[in-house]
Amino acid sequence: MSAPFIELHNVHKHYKQNRRSIFDDQPSVVKAMNGVSFSLYEGESFGLVGESGSGKSTTGQVILQLLKQTSGSIYYQGTDVTTFTKQQLKSWRKKVQIVFQDPYASLNPKKTIEWILHEPLEIHHIGDKASREEKILETIHDVGLDTSFLDRFPHELSGGQRQRVAIASALVLDPEFIVIDEGVSALDVSVQAQILNLLTKLQKKYNLTYLFISHDLNVVQYFCDRIAIMYLGEIVELGSTEDIGTNPKHPYAEALFSAIPHLDVDEERIPLAGELPDPSNPPTGCPFHTRCAKAMDSCKSVKPVVHTMRAGYQVTCHLYTQEPEHQTS
Amino acid sequence: MSTPLLSIENLDVAFHFQDGDYNAINHVSFNVYPNEVLGIVGESGCGKSLTSKAIMGILPENASVKQGSITFRETNLVTMKEKQWQKIRGDAISMISQEPMTSLNPLLTVGKQIAEVLKQHRSYSKKEMKEKTIALMKEVGLPRAEALYKSYPHQLSGGMRQRIVIAIALIASPQLIIADEPTTALDVTIQAQILDLFKNIKNTRNSSLIFISHDLGVIRQVCDRVVVMYAGRVVEQGKVADILYEPKHPYTKGLIQSIPDHTKRGQELYTIPGNVPGLKERKRGCPFADRCAHRMDICHTHFPDEVYVENQAVSCHLYTKEEVKHVSTIH
C-alpha cells in the first residue's frame, strides 16, 4: 500500500469534568480517545462506527484540529498537524472539511445560499470576484442543485437540499479530505440514497478521501472500503468492509453487526447485555469485559493489545492473542 | 377476520392557514385488529405521526379532522368531548413517543410518573400503586427497580428512559398502544433490546400496537401487517412479508430498493427522483405521480381506488384496470 494520507499515532483526548460534589477528591476524566491509532489512504472511504459515547465524533474533530488532542500525533501527508501554528492551521484547513449531521443547525439561517458558499472563499482569500462566482456556480451544479437556489435561504429548502448545500460549502474550497459526521443519518431513505450517490460521484471526480462517521451499519457497509469499530474511546477492530462485515472477530463487533435489523432473513442475534459503561469510570482490563459473553478472567485485569490477524486487519481482544495459530491465516 | 379494535375510515385531517385549509391526511382508511402489531411506514411529512395524533385526539391547534371517522370499541373518537378523551388517553389507548428525553418530566421521579397514570384512571391505594409500578419496571427490564423508582430522568441513560416511557404506556394495560418511532433515537444494540421488549409485549399482553417507523428492517421484526403512507395517503397495505418481498406500489418498491446494505456495495443506489411534495404543493390525483416512472394521464387527475392485488391492498392505477397488468420491478 502507498504511504498513508492521514495517520493517527496513539492519540488521546481527555475531557476533564468538574467535580460533581465537594467531596470528590479529583475532577473525573472522560477518555473520549484512549490511544487511537489508524491510517487513512488517499481516495478511500473509511468508516468509523460505534455507539453514542464511543468517541467517534471526537476522533473526527481531533483529526481536523477543531479539538486539541491531549497527547499523540496526527500526520497529514507526513506532516504532524498537531504542531501547526495558527497561520499554518488556517491554510491547511482549506484542504480538510467537515459535513455535520444536522443541516438545520449547520447553515446560517439568516444568509442566502450564495453567501454561505461565498464565505469560505472570502475567508481564505481565494480568487477575485469573477472567479469566485464561477466557482460557486460550478459547486452548486456539482451537488445537483441549480442557480435558482443561490438566492434562497436555508429554511426554504428541504432536508436533502440543505444537506447538498452543506456538502457544497465543504466542496467550494477544493478539499482533499472530508469528515462526514453522521451526514446522512437524519435523512429519509430515499433522500439518503441520493446523498450517498452524490458523495460517491464527488469522490470519483475529485479523488476525495472520506472519514465516514456513522452509527448506521447498513450505510457504512454499503459506503465504506474499510471500517474501524470504536468502544469507549478505543478501536477494538479494524479491517476491510468485507472482512468485518462477513465475519466480525471482536465480541463487540459480533454483537453490533448481529443487531442490525435486516430486510431479509434474520441472523441469529448475539444479545448484548446492559449499556455503555460510564466513560468517566471505564472498566479495568478490557473495557468491554463487563458486557462480553466470552469474557475470561484475564479480561478483567489485563488490557488486550492490538493483534494483527493479517495485513490490514487488526483486533484488540484476548481471544485472539492467546491463539497464535490465527496469525498465519 | 375478527372485528377490528380500531377502524379508521376516510379520514381527512387539514391544517388551517390564512390562505385556506390544506389536507395533510387524505381519505385514510385502515383497521387495527385485536392482538396485532400494525406498522405504519413512510418518509417524513407523509402523515404517519399526524394519524397517530388524530387517534389520540392531540392534533396541533391549527389542525382538525375534516371528515371521516375513527372508531374505537364502537365509539367514534372524532366526535368525542375533551372530558371523554381524558378517560381514554393513557387508559385504553396510550402512546410512546420518539424522544425519551423530552417526554418525561425532569422534575418528577420516574416512579411517580409511571404511577401517575394509575392515579388518574384507577382507585388503588398508594402502596398498591407503588407495588404495581415496581413490578412493571421489572417487567420492562429495568434493573434495581426499587432504587430506580426514586431516580430522576436525567440520572438514566437513553435506553432506560425509553423503558420508563414504555412502562408509562403499559401500566394501565391499554388495549391499544401507539409507538411513534420508539427506537429511532437509540443505538443499534439498545434498539435490539427494546425491539425484544416490544415482541414480548405482543406475546404476553392482550394489547394491539401501532408501530410507526421509517425503518423497514425494524418494521419487519415486530409487525404483523403494515400500512405504507405517502403524502397523506395510504398507498399500500398488507402482511409484512407480502409488502416487503412482493411490493406492488411503485413508491413501496422504490423505498425498498433505495435502502443501502452490503450487497449493494459499489453499485449506485436506486433513487426515487424528486422530493415528497410539500403540503401546499399537492395536486389532484395520485400524489406520487410526478415521481413515478409508470405514470399515466389518469394519475394526474384521479386518485386510484384501493384494489386487492394478490395478498395486499394497493392504490395505484396500474392495478385498477380490468385486467391486472404484470408490472416488472423497477431497475
XYZ file of C-alpha atoms in Angstrom:
660
model
C 0.000 0.000 0.000
C 1.091 3.570 -0.601
C 2.062 5.920 2.215
C -0.849 6.841 4.475
C -2.714 10.036 3.687
C -3.562 10.660 7.322
C -2.005 8.800 10.214
C -3.012 8.860 13.875
C -0.403 7.823 16.400
C -1.596 6.891 19.877
C -3.965 9.867 20.107
C -5.591 10.616 23.443
C -8.339 13.130 24.067
C -9.406 13.504 27.676
C -12.188 15.770 28.849
C -11.994 16.933 32.423
C -15.345 17.153 34.121
C -15.990 19.481 37.006
C -16.110 17.897 40.403
C -19.618 16.658 40.988
C -19.565 17.412 44.683
C -17.191 18.985 47.153
C -16.423 15.511 48.486
C -14.876 14.297 45.231
C -11.110 14.264 45.507
C -10.371 14.818 41.865
C -12.289 16.013 38.846
C -13.365 12.978 36.792
C -11.816 12.470 33.389
C -13.640 11.158 30.322
C -11.244 9.455 27.959
C -13.051 10.052 24.671
C -9.987 8.875 22.755
C -7.774 6.485 24.615
C -4.771 5.638 22.457
C -6.308 5.702 18.976
C -4.022 4.799 16.070
C -5.057 4.235 12.461
C -4.214 5.326 8.935
C -6.325 6.651 6.096
C -5.287 6.178 2.474
C -5.879 8.565 -0.370
C -9.186 8.225 -2.160
C -10.774 5.773 0.271
C -13.900 5.921 2.414
C -13.037 4.960 5.954
C -15.955 4.173 8.255
C -15.848 4.847 11.981
C -18.672 3.124 13.854
C -19.711 2.654 17.470
C -22.443 3.546 19.922
C -23.040 7.085 21.142
C -20.321 8.000 23.602
C -17.724 5.768 21.956
C -15.635 8.736 20.795
C -16.244 8.666 17.023
C -17.166 12.333 16.636
C -14.326 13.412 18.915
C -11.922 11.481 16.678
C -13.187 13.297 13.574
C -12.862 16.690 15.199
C -9.423 15.977 16.651
C -8.137 14.976 13.191
C -9.330 18.344 11.861
C -7.826 20.040 14.949
C -11.205 21.506 15.816
C -10.467 19.916 19.186
C -6.950 19.767 20.580
C -5.740 16.273 21.483
C -4.366 15.612 24.967
C -1.417 13.660 23.554
C -0.339 11.870 20.397
C 0.404 12.929 16.840
C -1.625 13.259 13.659
C 0.242 13.217 10.360
C -1.307 14.700 7.235
C 0.709 13.582 4.221
C 3.676 13.109 6.524
C 3.438 16.416 8.399
C 2.422 16.492 12.061
C -0.564 18.840 12.170
C -0.580 18.943 15.972
C 2.493 21.188 15.854
C 0.972 23.662 13.362
C 0.879 27.357 14.198
C -2.390 29.266 13.847
C -1.345 30.510 10.430
C -0.372 27.041 9.215
C -3.649 25.627 10.529
C -5.652 28.198 8.616
C -4.037 27.467 5.287
C -4.245 23.688 5.939
C -7.968 23.893 6.734
C -8.749 24.662 3.095
C -7.895 21.049 2.355
C -9.883 19.434 5.153
C -13.598 19.929 5.622
C -16.471 18.532 7.678
C -20.160 17.874 6.983
C -22.369 17.582 10.059
C -25.499 15.572 10.729
C -27.952 18.386 11.118
C -28.108 20.738 8.144
C -30.710 22.790 10.035
C -28.127 23.700 12.642
C -25.029 23.953 10.475
C -26.265 26.528 7.944
C -26.694 30.175 8.949
C -30.469 30.776 8.772
C -30.101 34.484 8.047
C -27.894 34.152 4.984
C -28.622 33.127 1.409
C -27.113 30.013 -0.090
C -24.868 32.209 -2.239
C -23.484 33.942 0.864
C -22.950 30.573 2.572
C -20.914 29.332 -0.399
C -19.084 32.650 -0.822
C -17.941 32.948 2.792
C -15.280 30.179 2.766
C -13.703 31.676 -0.394
C -13.551 35.080 1.232
C -12.073 33.802 4.493
C -9.297 32.088 2.599
C -8.800 34.987 0.110
C -9.309 32.737 -2.878
C -9.702 34.281 -6.337
C -11.305 37.525 -7.426
C -14.992 38.344 -7.745
C -15.427 36.735 -11.145
C -13.589 33.512 -10.360
C -15.429 33.162 -7.063
C -18.771 33.438 -8.832
C -17.668 30.862 -11.341
C -16.548 28.516 -8.542
C -19.879 28.896 -6.725
C -21.786 28.062 -9.910
C -19.616 25.043 -10.567
C -20.059 23.788 -6.988
C -23.823 24.258 -6.883
C -24.105 22.190 -10.090
C -21.720 19.600 -8.667
C -24.086 18.905 -5.776
C -27.081 18.599 -8.070
C -28.766 21.960 -7.439
C -29.272 24.818 -9.899
C -28.617 28.545 -9.762
C -32.163 29.318 -8.622
C -31.100 28.077 -5.182
C -28.462 30.772 -4.734
C -30.939 33.473 -3.698
C -32.806 31.242 -1.290
C -32.457 30.864 2.461
C -31.858 27.547 4.262
C -35.444 27.410 5.626
C -36.814 27.369 2.077
C -35.007 24.104 1.338
C -35.888 20.503 2.141
C -33.620 18.412 4.367
C -31.934 16.754 1.393
C -31.366 20.062 -0.406
C -29.934 21.581 2.755
C -27.508 18.695 3.091
C -26.477 19.266 -0.526
C -25.722 22.896 0.386
C -23.691 21.759 3.412
C -21.689 19.484 1.087
C -21.283 22.339 -1.389
C -19.910 24.638 1.284
C -17.315 21.985 2.123
C -16.561 21.419 -1.558
C -16.156 25.025 -2.622
C -12.583 25.142 -1.268
C -11.434 22.143 -3.328
C -10.702 19.968 -0.278
C -8.776 16.697 -0.303
C -10.324 15.215 2.816
C -13.871 15.464 4.201
C -15.148 14.203 7.547
C -18.803 13.215 7.198
C -20.104 13.113 10.750
C -23.474 11.307 10.597
C -24.022 13.243 7.368
C -26.893 11.076 6.107
C -28.348 9.854 9.410
C -31.117 12.446 9.682
C -32.376 11.895 6.135
C -35.199 9.723 4.840
C -34.080 6.595 2.970
C -34.937 7.874 -0.496
C -33.081 11.153 0.171
C -30.264 9.296 1.902
C -29.759 7.241 -1.261
C -29.493 10.436 -3.329
C -26.880 11.928 -0.984
C -24.846 8.699 -0.848
C -24.798 8.585 -4.654
C -23.716 12.238 -4.700
C -20.861 11.575 -2.264
C -19.659 8.657 -4.407
C -19.806 10.780 -7.571
C -17.842 13.616 -5.949
C -15.261 11.209 -4.565
C -14.584 9.826 -8.039
C -14.497 13.257 -9.647
C -12.194 14.949 -7.143
C -10.336 11.967 -5.645
C -11.659 12.797 -2.177
C -10.797 10.887 0.974
C -13.699 10.445 3.387
C -13.828 9.711 7.086
C -17.401 8.486 7.358
C -18.704 8.543 10.928
C -21.999 6.747 11.405
C -23.939 4.524 13.737
C -25.877 3.013 10.820
C -24.059 -0.185 9.934
C -26.089 -0.794 6.778
C -24.971 2.555 5.379
C -21.353 2.046 6.469
C -21.208 -1.406 4.894
C -22.612 -0.026 1.666
C -20.397 3.052 1.515
C -17.017 2.352 3.114
C -13.918 0.469 1.945
C -12.592 -0.078 5.444
C -14.210 0.067 8.875
C -12.935 0.754 12.393
C -15.135 -0.081 15.378
C -14.781 2.064 18.475
C -15.766 1.226 22.010
C -15.190 3.597 24.952
C -12.530 5.614 23.169
C -10.603 2.666 21.756
C -10.555 0.930 18.415
C -11.452 -2.712 19.003
C -11.433 -3.926 15.410
C -10.220 -2.516 12.108
C -10.225 -4.063 8.674
C -11.791 -4.160 5.237
C -15.562 -3.965 4.997
C -15.631 -7.498 3.536
C -13.663 -8.955 6.452
C -15.560 -7.242 9.241
C -18.968 -7.287 7.586
C -18.975 -11.007 6.841
C -17.156 -12.305 9.874
C -16.513 -9.833 12.694
C -13.999 -11.119 15.211
C -14.252 -8.943 18.317
C -17.235 -9.968 20.505
C -18.437 -6.353 20.493
C -18.284 -6.178 16.704
C -20.107 -9.514 16.513
C -22.915 -8.248 18.728
C -23.097 -4.922 16.897
C -23.379 -6.487 13.456
C -25.858 -9.122 14.584
C -28.136 -6.370 15.955
C -28.705 -4.746 12.537
C -32.352 -5.110 11.571
C -32.262 -6.740 8.139
C -34.920 -6.777 5.468
C -34.210 -10.383 4.552
C -33.634 -13.325 6.872
C -32.693 -12.763 10.479
C -29.220 -13.567 11.575
C -29.047 -15.108 14.977
C -28.715 -12.153 17.271
C -25.953 -12.134 19.837
C -27.554 -10.328 22.737
C -25.549 -7.574 24.345
C -26.457 -7.092 27.987
C -26.544 -3.675 29.579
C -25.405 -0.382 28.149
C -22.197 1.537 27.570
C -20.471 1.943 30.981
C -19.879 5.411 32.416
C -16.999 6.702 30.280
C -15.542 8.648 33.207
C -15.163 5.395 35.090
C -14.354 2.734 32.467
C -13.907 -0.913 33.485
C -10.401 -2.162 34.195
C -8.666 -4.512 31.783
C -10.573 -4.811 28.539
C -13.186 -2.004 28.536
C -15.755 -4.382 27.030
C -15.446 -7.221 29.566
C -18.492 -6.094 31.588
C -20.797 -6.837 28.619
C -18.826 -9.572 26.912
C -20.290 -13.085 26.747
C -16.844 -14.561 26.126
C -15.000 -12.711 28.908
C -12.245 -14.679 30.638
C -10.507 -13.934 33.922
C -7.612 -12.199 32.202
C -10.036 -9.741 30.507
C -10.903 -8.204 33.876
C -7.365 -7.241 34.754
C -5.154 -7.287 31.658
C -5.727 -4.808 28.852
C -5.562 -6.591 25.480
C -3.095 -5.311 22.910
C -3.674 -4.754 19.210
C -3.372 -8.061 17.431
C -2.788 -8.221 13.685
C -4.791 -11.084 12.181
C -3.237 -10.423 8.793
C -2.001 -7.359 6.959
C -4.593 -4.614 7.350
C -6.821 -6.490 9.761
C -6.441 -5.933 13.482
C -8.429 -6.962 16.541
C -7.886 -5.945 20.153
C -9.140 -8.939 22.124
C -7.611 -11.617 24.358
C -9.462 -14.343 22.442
C -7.065 -13.908 19.551
C -3.805 -13.030 21.265
C -3.804 -16.369 23.064
C -4.140 -18.438 19.919
C -1.053 -17.753 17.850
C -2.144 -20.126 15.057
C -4.612 -17.462 13.934
C -1.736 -15.267 12.911
C -0.738 -17.329 9.945
C -4.114 -17.411 8.201
C -61.014 -11.723 10.297
C -62.419 -10.671 13.638
C -63.939 -7.268 14.301
C -61.339 -4.550 14.360
C -60.370 -2.888 17.631
C -59.776 0.385 15.836
C -61.208 1.323 12.495
C -60.225 4.460 10.611
C -62.487 5.318 7.713
C -61.992 8.016 5.107
C -60.116 10.252 7.478
C -59.174 13.756 6.331
C -57.067 15.960 8.589
C -56.396 19.515 7.448
C -54.075 22.272 8.572
C -55.634 25.728 8.604
C -53.599 28.524 7.087
C -54.537 32.106 6.305
C -54.921 31.209 2.648
C -57.128 28.214 3.311
C -57.175 24.624 4.514
C -54.672 22.071 3.289
C -55.258 18.351 3.780
C -52.278 16.653 5.380
C -54.175 13.350 5.605
C -56.381 12.358 2.722
C -59.043 9.629 2.772
C -57.015 7.387 5.038
C -58.645 4.073 5.958
C -57.178 1.153 7.860
C -58.044 -1.222 10.674
C -56.192 -2.465 13.729
C -57.305 -5.918 14.879
C -57.109 -7.283 18.411
C -53.695 -8.581 19.417
C -51.830 -7.488 16.303
C -48.936 -5.169 15.601
C -49.649 -2.809 12.727
C -46.728 -0.908 11.253
C -47.017 2.461 9.536
C -44.102 3.364 7.251
C -43.341 6.354 5.112
C -40.962 9.270 4.903
C -41.139 12.493 6.908
C -44.156 14.559 6.034
C -46.278 11.652 4.842
C -48.710 11.875 7.758
C -47.676 8.947 9.990
C -47.384 10.940 13.186
C -50.404 13.111 12.404
C -52.536 9.985 12.008
C -51.457 8.782 15.428
C -52.141 12.205 16.927
C -55.638 12.120 15.436
C -56.239 8.757 17.137
C -55.045 10.177 20.467
C -57.037 13.388 19.996
C -53.944 15.524 20.347
C -53.854 17.256 16.959
C -51.956 20.554 16.822
C -54.101 23.641 17.351
C -54.098 24.644 13.697
C -55.218 21.211 12.509
C -58.526 19.385 12.704
C -60.392 16.364 11.385
C -62.366 17.490 8.339
C -64.204 14.272 7.699
C -64.184 10.567 8.338
C -64.318 8.519 11.494
C -62.032 6.806 13.962
C -63.997 4.038 15.616
C -62.566 2.503 18.762
C -64.671 -0.160 20.504
C -67.792 1.052 18.673
C -67.283 4.695 19.707
C -66.417 7.369 17.157
C -63.467 9.171 18.714
C -63.698 12.119 16.332
C -66.914 13.458 17.853
C -65.825 12.984 21.462
C -65.525 15.799 24.006
C -62.199 16.539 25.724
C -63.547 15.159 29.049
C -64.288 11.808 27.417
C -60.876 11.803 25.730
C -59.169 12.156 29.086
C -60.807 8.956 30.284
C -59.464 7.040 27.309
C -55.984 8.502 26.956
C -53.414 6.570 28.953
C -56.059 4.051 29.973
C -57.480 2.366 26.874
C -55.124 3.970 24.346
C -51.604 5.049 25.196
C -48.682 6.456 23.302
C -44.891 6.048 23.260
C -43.067 8.904 21.613
C -39.732 9.085 19.849
C -37.841 11.320 22.240
C -37.399 9.744 25.656
C -35.552 12.905 26.718
C -38.427 15.299 26.187
C -41.420 13.150 27.007
C -40.555 12.748 30.691
C -40.977 15.450 33.323
C -37.467 16.302 34.558
C -38.756 17.424 37.973
C -40.597 14.252 38.971
C -39.121 10.884 39.915
C -39.693 8.266 37.242
C -41.656 6.046 39.623
C -44.146 8.853 40.299
C -44.533 9.443 36.572
C -45.475 5.819 35.977
C -47.814 5.695 38.988
C -49.460 8.952 37.875
C -51.382 7.036 35.197
C -52.897 4.745 37.839
C -53.765 7.740 39.985
C -55.747 9.195 37.069
C -57.530 6.075 35.977
C -57.691 3.596 38.880
C -58.566 3.759 42.542
C -55.646 1.935 44.085
C -54.043 2.696 47.431
C -50.605 4.319 47.400
C -48.997 1.044 48.375
C -50.732 -0.875 45.572
C -49.709 1.756 43.044
C -46.084 1.517 44.067
C -46.122 -2.267 44.002
C -47.671 -2.365 40.553
C -45.214 0.241 39.282
C -42.173 -1.635 40.546
C -43.464 -4.936 39.159
C -43.880 -3.336 35.747
C -40.466 -1.655 35.888
C -39.001 -5.120 36.385
C -41.088 -6.483 33.514
C -39.734 -3.880 31.072
C -36.205 -4.860 32.014
C -35.130 -2.135 34.406
C -32.559 -3.412 36.886
C -32.812 -2.474 40.580
C -36.394 -1.240 40.109
C -36.861 -0.337 43.785
C -33.898 2.040 43.712
C -34.728 3.402 40.282
C -38.283 4.254 41.406
C -36.896 7.301 43.167
C -34.476 8.434 40.457
C -34.954 11.383 38.130
C -34.909 11.137 34.298
C -31.503 12.860 33.957
C -29.897 10.127 36.052
C -30.865 7.469 33.500
C -29.407 6.536 30.124
C -31.382 6.885 26.888
C -32.305 3.202 26.799
C -33.512 3.230 30.419
C -35.531 6.385 29.820
C -37.225 4.745 26.859
C -38.086 1.768 29.103
C -39.684 4.202 31.578
C -41.737 5.765 28.763
C -42.821 2.273 27.706
C -43.771 1.451 31.313
C -45.942 4.594 31.455
C -47.711 3.434 28.310
C -48.231 -0.101 29.654
C -49.198 0.462 33.294
C -52.948 0.752 32.733
C -52.938 -2.301 30.420
C -54.310 -0.388 27.434
C -55.955 -2.194 24.546
C -54.126 -0.061 22.003
C -50.583 1.285 22.236
C -49.244 3.711 19.639
C -45.442 3.725 19.399
C -44.136 6.604 17.273
C -40.542 5.864 16.161
C -39.795 4.353 19.602
C -36.261 3.209 18.748
C -35.080 5.851 16.283
C -33.067 7.823 18.841
C -31.351 4.715 20.241
C -28.131 2.895 19.392
C -28.458 -0.308 17.418
C -27.686 -2.615 20.375
C -30.155 -0.788 22.641
C -32.657 -0.760 19.783
C -32.366 -4.544 19.601
C -33.119 -4.797 23.343
C -36.167 -2.506 23.040
C -37.465 -4.393 19.987
C -37.239 -7.626 22.003
C -39.288 -5.896 24.672
C -41.969 -5.000 22.108
C -42.090 -8.586 20.846
C -42.528 -9.628 24.468
C -45.368 -7.150 24.990
C -47.098 -8.594 21.961
C -46.786 -12.134 23.299
C -47.637 -11.568 26.942
C -50.226 -8.800 26.903
C -53.569 -8.685 25.242
C -52.893 -5.383 23.511
C -52.689 -4.186 19.928
C -49.844 -1.996 18.821
C -49.475 0.631 16.114
C -45.755 0.828 15.379
C -44.647 3.844 13.380
C -41.192 3.762 11.829
C -39.313 4.808 8.734
C -37.009 1.787 9.132
C -38.359 -1.180 7.201
C -35.871 -3.527 8.880
C -37.355 -2.625 12.264
C -40.915 -2.934 10.925
C -40.138 -6.427 9.665
C -39.002 -7.541 13.103
C -42.051 -6.517 15.118
C -45.085 -6.046 12.850
C -47.732 -8.414 11.531
C -49.205 -6.057 8.961
C -48.008 -2.779 7.533
C -49.564 0.363 6.058
C -47.434 2.372 3.618
C -48.218 6.090 3.547
C -47.157 8.695 1.034
C -48.027 12.405 1.151
C -51.036 11.880 3.406
C -52.431 8.876 1.540
C -52.353 5.152 2.211
C -50.832 3.710 -0.963
C -50.437 0.072 0.023
C -51.256 -2.196 2.947
C -50.959 -5.872 3.738
C -48.969 -8.501 5.597
C -45.377 -7.515 6.328
C -43.828 -10.299 4.253
C -46.030 -9.535 1.243
C -45.243 -5.817 1.325
C -41.501 -6.218 1.845
C -40.872 -9.062 -0.581
C -43.649 -8.521 -3.122
C -44.275 -4.773 -3.075
C -46.828 -3.649 -5.631
C -46.960 0.152 -5.448
C -44.119 1.930 -7.295
C -43.441 4.035 -4.181
C -43.076 0.983 -1.923
C -40.788 -0.630 -4.492
C -38.645 2.492 -4.740
C -38.446 2.833 -0.977
C -37.237 -0.751 -0.542
C -34.750 -0.501 -3.394
C -33.142 2.666 -2.066
C -32.135 1.063 1.255
C -28.348 0.676 1.315
C -26.705 -2.528 2.515
C -23.534 -4.504 1.959
C -24.912 -6.405 -1.039
C -25.196 -3.131 -2.975
C -21.599 -2.044 -2.418
C -20.013 -0.443 -5.435
C -23.342 -0.046 -7.172
C -25.226 3.185 -7.500
C -28.244 3.159 -5.183
C -31.680 3.302 -6.698
C -33.237 6.707 -6.044
C -36.763 7.990 -6.441
C -36.428 11.186 -8.476
C -37.639 14.418 -6.880
C -38.917 15.096 -3.377
C -42.020 14.481 -1.295
C -44.353 17.356 -2.269
C -44.941 19.951 0.432
C -48.369 20.364 1.983
C -49.290 23.231 -0.349
C -47.774 21.647 -3.454
C -50.045 18.627 -3.527
C -52.124 18.376 -6.669
C -55.123 16.420 -7.740
C -54.758 12.753 -8.493
C -52.066 10.483 -7.149
C -49.519 12.453 -5.079
C -46.732 10.149 -6.276
C -47.453 10.733 -9.984
C -44.721 13.354 -10.521
C -42.027 10.961 -9.248
C -43.413 7.759 -10.728
C -41.813 6.027 -13.709
C -45.149 4.373 -14.605
C -47.351 7.461 -14.519
C -50.265 7.714 -16.939
C -52.625 10.577 -17.749
C -55.222 9.335 -15.302
C -52.701 9.551 -12.422
C -52.710 13.347 -12.625
C -56.471 13.631 -12.365
C -57.824 10.825 -10.184
C -56.566 9.151 -7.035
C -56.867 5.396 -7.648
C -59.304 3.227 -5.689
C -57.860 0.643 -3.364
C -57.812 -2.753 -5.082
C -56.580 -6.136 -3.964
C -53.591 -7.449 -5.879
C -52.596 -10.880 -4.703
C -52.487 -10.516 -0.918
C -52.293 -6.800 -0.405
C -54.455 -3.730 -0.974
C -52.893 -1.218 -3.378
C -53.944 2.230 -4.536
C -52.377 2.533 -7.972
C -53.842 2.919 -11.456
C -51.501 0.236 -12.730
C -53.776 -2.243 -10.991
C -57.190 -0.620 -11.329
C -57.651 -1.644 -14.966
C -59.867 -4.628 -15.529
C -57.034 -6.919 -16.418
C -54.331 -6.617 -13.824
C -51.121 -5.911 -15.658
C -47.968 -7.567 -14.530
C -45.563 -4.863 -13.504
C -41.927 -5.667 -13.570
C -39.756 -4.356 -10.790
C -38.060 -1.040 -11.311
C -34.421 -1.250 -12.197
